[in-house]
Coordinates of C-alpha atoms in Angstrom, one line a residue:
X1 CA 79.6 -20.9 86.6
X2 CA 77.1 -23.7 87.1
X3 CA 75.0 -23.1 90.1
X4 CA 72.3 -25.7 89.5
X5 CA 72.1 -29.2 88.0
X6 CA 68.7 -30.5 87.1
X7 CA 68.7 -34.3 86.8
X8 CA 66.0 -35.9 84.7
X9 CA 65.9 -39.8 84.5
X10 CA 64.1 -41.1 81.5
X11 CA 62.4 -44.5 81.0
X12 CA 59.5 -45.0 78.6
X13 CA 58.0 -41.6 79.1
X14 CA 57.5 -40.6 75.5
X15 CA 54.1 -38.9 75.9
X16 CA 55.4 -36.7 78.8
X17 CA 59.1 -36.0 78.1
X18 CA 58.8 -33.0 75.9
X19 CA 56.5 -31.1 78.2
X20 CA 58.8 -31.8 81.1
X21 CA 61.9 -30.5 79.4
X22 CA 60.1 -27.6 77.9
X23 CA 59.1 -26.5 81.4
X24 CA 62.8 -26.5 82.3
X25 CA 64.0 -24.8 79.1
X26 CA 61.4 -22.0 79.5
X27 CA 63.2 -20.8 82.7
X28 CA 66.7 -22.2 82.8
X29 CA 69.5 -19.6 82.8
X30 CA 73.0 -20.1 81.5
X31 CA 74.1 -21.3 84.9
X32 CA 71.8 -24.3 84.9
X33 CA 73.0 -27.7 83.7
X34 CA 70.3 -30.0 82.5
X35 CA 71.3 -33.7 82.6
X36 CA 68.9 -36.1 80.8
X37 CA 69.6 -39.8 81.1
X38 CA 67.8 -42.5 79.1
X39 CA 67.7 -45.8 81.0
X40 CA 67.3 -48.0 77.9
X41 CA 63.7 -46.9 76.9
X42 CA 61.9 -49.0 74.4
X43 CA 59.2 -46.4 73.4
X44 CA 61.3 -43.9 71.4
X45 CA 62.2 -41.7 74.3
X46 CA 65.9 -41.7 73.3
X47 CA 65.1 -40.5 69.7
X48 CA 62.9 -37.7 71.1
X49 CA 65.8 -36.7 73.4
X50 CA 68.0 -36.4 70.4
X51 CA 65.4 -34.3 68.6
X52 CA 65.1 -32.0 71.6
X53 CA 68.8 -31.7 71.8
X54 CA 68.8 -30.3 68.3
X55 CA 66.0 -27.9 69.2
X56 CA 68.0 -26.5 72.1
X57 CA 71.6 -26.9 71.0
X58 CA 74.1 -27.0 73.9
X59 CA 71.4 -26.8 76.5
X60 CA 70.9 -30.5 77.3
X61 CA 73.5 -33.0 78.3
X62 CA 72.3 -36.3 77.1
X63 CA 73.4 -39.6 78.7
X64 CA 72.4 -43.2 78.1
X65 CA 72.7 -46.5 80.1
X66 CA 73.8 -49.5 78.2
X67 CA 71.2 -51.6 79.9
X68 CA 68.2 -50.8 82.1
X69 CA 69.3 -50.3 85.6
X70 CA 66.3 -48.5 87.3
X71 CA 65.6 -45.1 88.7
X72 CA 68.1 -45.1 91.5
X73 CA 71.0 -46.1 89.2
X74 CA 70.0 -43.4 86.7
X75 CA 70.0 -40.7 89.3
X76 CA 73.3 -42.0 90.7
X77 CA 74.9 -41.8 87.3
X78 CA 73.8 -38.2 86.9
X79 CA 74.9 -37.3 90.4
X80 CA 78.4 -38.4 89.3
X81 CA 78.2 -36.3 86.2
X82 CA 76.7 -33.1 87.8
X83 CA 78.8 -30.0 88.2
X84 CA 76.2 -27.6 89.7
X85 CA 76.5 -26.3 93.3
X86 CA 72.9 -27.6 93.8
X87 CA 71.1 -30.7 92.6
X88 CA 67.4 -30.8 91.6
X89 CA 65.9 -34.2 90.8
X90 CA 63.0 -33.9 88.4
X91 CA 61.0 -36.9 87.2
X92 CA 60.5 -37.0 83.5
X93 CA 56.7 -37.2 83.6
X94 CA 56.4 -34.1 85.9
X95 CA 57.2 -30.5 85.2
X96 CA 58.6 -27.4 86.8
X97 CA 56.0 -24.6 87.4
X98 CA 56.7 -21.1 86.1
X99 CA 59.0 -19.1 88.3
X100 CA 60.5 -22.2 90.1
X101 CA 64.1 -21.7 89.0
X102 CA 63.9 -17.9 89.6
X103 CA 62.5 -18.5 93.1
X104 CA 65.2 -21.0 93.9
X105 CA 67.9 -18.7 92.6
X106 CA 66.8 -15.8 94.8
X107 CA 66.8 -18.0 97.9
X108 CA 70.2 -19.5 97.2
X109 CA 71.8 -16.1 96.5
X110 CA 70.4 -14.5 99.7
X111 CA 70.5 -17.3 102.2
X112 CA 72.9 -19.9 100.8
X113 CA 71.3 -22.9 102.6
X114 CA 72.4 -26.5 102.3
X115 CA 68.9 -27.5 101.1
X116 CA 65.8 -25.7 99.8
X117 CA 62.3 -27.3 100.2
X118 CA 59.4 -26.5 98.0
X119 CA 55.7 -27.5 97.7
X120 CA 54.0 -29.1 94.7
X121 CA 50.7 -29.5 92.9
X122 CA 49.1 -32.7 91.9
X123 CA 48.7 -32.8 88.1
X124 CA 45.8 -34.8 86.7
X125 CA 44.6 -34.9 83.1
X126 CA 41.0 -34.6 84.3
X127 CA 40.8 -33.1 87.8
X128 CA 37.5 -33.5 89.6
X129 CA 35.8 -31.6 92.4
X130 CA 37.0 -34.0 95.0
X131 CA 40.6 -33.4 93.9
X132 CA 40.2 -29.6 94.4
X133 CA 38.6 -30.2 97.7
X134 CA 41.6 -32.2 98.8
X135 CA 43.8 -29.2 98.1
X136 CA 45.7 -30.9 95.3
X137 CA 46.5 -27.5 93.7
X138 CA 48.9 -26.9 96.5
X139 CA 50.3 -29.7 98.6
X140 CA 52.7 -28.9 101.4
X141 CA 55.8 -30.9 101.7
X142 CA 57.0 -29.7 105.1
X143 CA 55.8 -28.6 108.5
X144 CA 58.2 -26.3 110.3
X145 CA 60.2 -23.0 109.9
X146 CA 59.0 -21.2 106.9
X147 CA 60.6 -18.5 104.7
X148 CA 63.7 -18.3 106.8
X149 CA 67.1 -19.9 106.9
X150 CA 67.1 -22.5 109.8
X151 CA 69.9 -24.5 111.3
X152 CA 67.5 -26.7 113.4
X153 CA 68.2 -30.2 112.0
X154 CA 65.6 -31.8 114.3
X155 CA 63.0 -29.5 112.9
X156 CA 64.0 -30.3 109.4
X157 CA 63.8 -34.1 109.8
X158 CA 60.6 -33.9 111.9
X159 CA 58.9 -31.5 109.4
X160 CA 59.6 -33.9 106.5
X161 CA 58.5 -37.0 108.3
X162 CA 55.3 -35.4 109.7
X163 CA 54.1 -34.7 106.2
X164 CA 55.4 -37.9 104.7
X165 CA 56.3 -36.1 101.5
X166 CA 59.8 -37.5 101.2
X167 CA 60.1 -37.4 97.4
X168 CA 63.4 -36.2 96.0
X169 CA 62.0 -33.6 93.6
X170 CA 60.7 -31.3 96.3
X171 CA 64.1 -30.9 97.9
X172 CA 67.0 -29.1 96.2
X173 CA 70.3 -29.9 97.9
X174 CA 73.9 -28.9 97.8
X175 CA 75.9 -31.3 95.7
X176 CA 78.6 -31.5 98.4
X177 CA 76.1 -33.3 100.6
X178 CA 76.3 -36.3 98.2
X179 CA 80.1 -36.3 98.1
X180 CA 80.6 -38.8 101.0
X181 CA 79.0 -41.7 99.2
X182 CA 75.3 -40.8 99.6
X183 CA 73.4 -42.4 96.8
X184 CA 70.0 -43.9 96.0
X185 CA 69.7 -47.7 96.6
X186 CA 69.8 -49.5 93.3
X187 CA 67.2 -52.2 92.8
X188 CA 65.0 -51.0 95.7
X189 CA 61.5 -49.5 95.8
X190 CA 60.7 -46.5 98.0
X191 CA 64.1 -45.2 97.2
X192 CA 63.3 -41.6 98.0
X193 CA 62.1 -42.5 101.5
X194 CA 65.3 -44.4 102.0
X195 CA 67.6 -41.6 100.8
X196 CA 66.1 -38.1 101.4
X197 CA 66.1 -38.3 105.3
X198 CA 69.8 -39.2 105.1
X199 CA 70.4 -36.1 102.9
X200 CA 68.5 -34.0 105.4
X201 CA 70.6 -35.4 108.2
X202 CA 73.7 -34.0 106.5
X203 CA 72.3 -30.5 106.3
X204 CA 73.5 -27.8 108.5
X205 CA 70.9 -25.3 107.2
X206 CA 67.8 -25.3 105.2
X207 CA 65.1 -23.0 103.8
X208 CA 61.4 -23.9 103.2
X209 CA 59.5 -21.9 100.5
X210 CA 55.8 -22.8 100.7
X211 CA 55.2 -22.3 97.0
X212 CA 54.4 -25.1 94.5
X213 CA 57.4 -25.4 92.2
X214 CA 56.7 -28.9 90.8
X215 CA 53.6 -30.3 89.1
X216 CA 53.5 -34.0 90.1
X217 CA 51.7 -36.1 87.5
X218 CA 49.4 -38.6 89.1
X219 CA 49.6 -41.8 87.1
X220 CA 47.8 -45.1 87.6
X221 CA 51.0 -47.2 87.6
X222 CA 52.6 -45.7 90.7
X223 CA 54.4 -47.9 93.3
X224 CA 51.4 -47.8 95.7
X225 CA 48.9 -48.6 92.9
X226 CA 50.8 -51.8 91.9
X227 CA 52.1 -53.3 95.2
X228 CA 54.0 -56.6 95.3
X229 CA 55.5 -58.5 98.2
X230 CA 58.9 -57.0 97.4
X231 CA 57.5 -53.4 97.3
X232 CA 55.7 -54.0 100.6
X233 CA 58.9 -55.2 102.2
X234 CA 60.8 -52.2 101.0
X235 CA 58.1 -49.9 102.3
X236 CA 58.2 -51.5 105.7
X237 CA 62.0 -51.1 105.9
X238 CA 62.3 -47.8 104.1
X239 CA 63.4 -45.8 107.2
X240 CA 66.0 -48.3 108.3
X241 CA 68.8 -46.3 106.6
X242 CA 67.7 -43.3 108.7
X243 CA 67.8 -45.3 111.9
X244 CA 71.3 -46.5 111.1
X245 CA 72.5 -43.0 110.2
X246 CA 71.1 -41.4 113.4
X247 CA 72.7 -44.1 115.5
X248 CA 76.1 -43.6 113.8
X249 CA 76.0 -39.9 114.5
X250 CA 75.9 -40.5 118.3
X251 CA 74.1 -37.1 118.7
X252 CA 72.1 -37.5 121.9
X253 CA 70.3 -34.2 121.4
X254 CA 69.0 -35.3 118.0
X255 CA 68.1 -38.8 119.2
X256 CA 66.2 -37.4 122.1
X257 CA 64.4 -34.7 120.2
X258 CA 60.7 -35.3 121.0
X259 CA 59.5 -33.7 117.7
X260 CA 61.7 -36.0 115.7
X261 CA 60.9 -39.1 117.7
X262 CA 57.1 -38.6 117.2
X263 CA 57.4 -37.8 113.5
X264 CA 59.8 -40.7 112.9
X265 CA 57.5 -43.1 114.6
X266 CA 54.5 -41.7 112.9
X267 CA 56.0 -42.3 109.4
X268 CA 57.2 -45.7 110.4
X269 CA 53.6 -46.6 111.4
X270 CA 52.3 -45.3 108.1
X271 CA 54.8 -47.6 106.4
X272 CA 53.8 -50.5 108.6
X273 CA 50.1 -50.0 107.9
X274 CA 50.7 -49.6 104.2
X275 CA 52.6 -52.9 104.0
X276 CA 50.1 -54.7 106.2
X277 CA 47.2 -53.4 104.1
X278 CA 48.7 -55.0 101.0
X279 CA 49.4 -58.3 102.9
X280 CA 45.8 -58.4 104.2
X281 CA 44.5 -58.5 100.6
X282 CA 46.7 -61.4 99.6
X283 CA 44.2 -64.2 100.1
X284 CA 45.9 -66.5 97.7
X285 CA 49.4 -66.1 99.2
X286 CA 50.6 -69.2 101.0
X287 CA 49.8 -68.9 104.8
X288 CA 53.5 -69.5 105.7
X289 CA 54.6 -66.6 103.5
X290 CA 51.9 -64.2 104.9
X291 CA 52.9 -65.2 108.4
X292 CA 56.6 -64.6 107.7
X293 CA 55.9 -61.2 106.1
X294 CA 53.6 -60.1 108.9
X295 CA 56.3 -60.9 111.5
X296 CA 58.9 -59.2 109.4
X297 CA 56.9 -56.0 109.1
X298 CA 56.3 -55.8 112.9
X299 CA 60.0 -56.5 113.4
X300 CA 60.9 -53.7 111.0
X301 CA 58.9 -51.2 113.0
X302 CA 60.5 -52.4 116.2
X303 CA 64.0 -51.8 114.9
X304 CA 63.2 -48.6 113.1
X305 CA 60.9 -46.6 115.3
X306 CA 62.2 -44.7 118.3
X307 CA 58.7 -45.3 119.9
X308 CA 57.0 -48.6 120.5
X309 CA 53.5 -49.1 119.1
X310 CA 51.9 -48.6 122.6
X311 CA 54.0 -45.4 123.1
X312 CA 53.0 -44.1 119.7
X313 CA 49.3 -44.8 120.4
X314 CA 49.6 -42.8 123.6
X315 CA 51.3 -40.0 121.7
X316 CA 48.3 -40.0 119.3
X317 CA 45.9 -39.8 122.2
X318 CA 47.7 -36.9 123.8
X319 CA 47.3 -35.0 120.6
X320 CA 43.6 -35.9 120.3
X321 CA 44.2 -38.2 117.4
X322 CA 41.7 -40.8 118.5
X323 CA 41.1 -42.2 115.1
X324 CA 44.8 -42.7 114.4
X325 CA 45.2 -44.4 117.7
X326 CA 42.3 -46.8 117.0
X327 CA 43.6 -47.5 113.5
X328 CA 47.1 -48.2 114.7
X329 CA 45.8 -50.6 117.3
X330 CA 43.5 -52.4 114.8
X331 CA 46.4 -53.0 112.4
X332 CA 48.6 -54.1 115.2
X333 CA 46.1 -56.8 116.1
X334 CA 45.7 -57.7 112.4
X335 CA 49.4 -58.1 112.1
X336 CA 49.5 -60.4 115.1
X337 CA 46.7 -62.5 113.6
X338 CA 48.5 -62.7 110.3
X339 CA 51.8 -63.6 112.0
X340 CA 50.4 -66.4 114.1
X341 CA 50.9 -69.9 112.8
X342 CA 47.6 -71.6 112.0
X343 CA 45.6 -68.3 112.3
X344 CA 42.7 -68.0 109.8
X345 CA 42.7 -65.1 107.3

């Protein structure tokens, strides 16, 4: 019986792929399906996948797209092919830490939750003292009920949004949660942030294990390190699918959950500031385009966040978050300047 499917999308990750798959093979039992999909790599990743398939005969299920379709499409193809009770998305430049699968198995057998959340470590080729001081050896992905099965959906969503760690690979979920058409948005950036809150919204139970199970490789070419107008727009609107899904539920208790309202608005503000920070640096962008994007980003926050910007600032002040309140007000003013016709940069 297949209790777990590990989904590994591959695109031009030749230097990292073997280490990633080795970390899985070192601990996968017979009930673990390992799906590996090549999204038309050009660096020899497909050839390496075939070599590794020979090293571990019958352990890998290789797949290949006919043309490059992007991360979301690769994951979606593997979701359709998965047979495990649970799905674990693992990026091909990251790796599972020892004991991860055994830890997951123990939780699933004892508690049978819809989702299991884990922590992670930041993996750098040459870590420095400042990285250790930041706590990169153990990053928490959740704030809320710990080491217990919980059915508090408001706590689940609030705990994820408070940390901002919305990546897919730190959340193992029942495959049945994806049966009703939940998929990653093809052709979009910030796809995890658009999708994982919706997954959490479908959960009736969850379990948070505060142990690092994934080593996340920090690479220079991440989304945030190479922003574009399209990426900034997707960041600004990333929580819109969550807003739509919550509205469709017509669950007044969830909509009025103060924990969720604050965490949701807090993450929406982080998205707004991230998009505005990019826009503020675009000195060569035509003024009309900067103006339109600034207005769009403010409008995105207005339709997504359950709290207005002034209400969120007050919530920060009540918590003693003076610097956050000041920062939010500063960026709100900058957005208004950028969005005003004829305003100087």
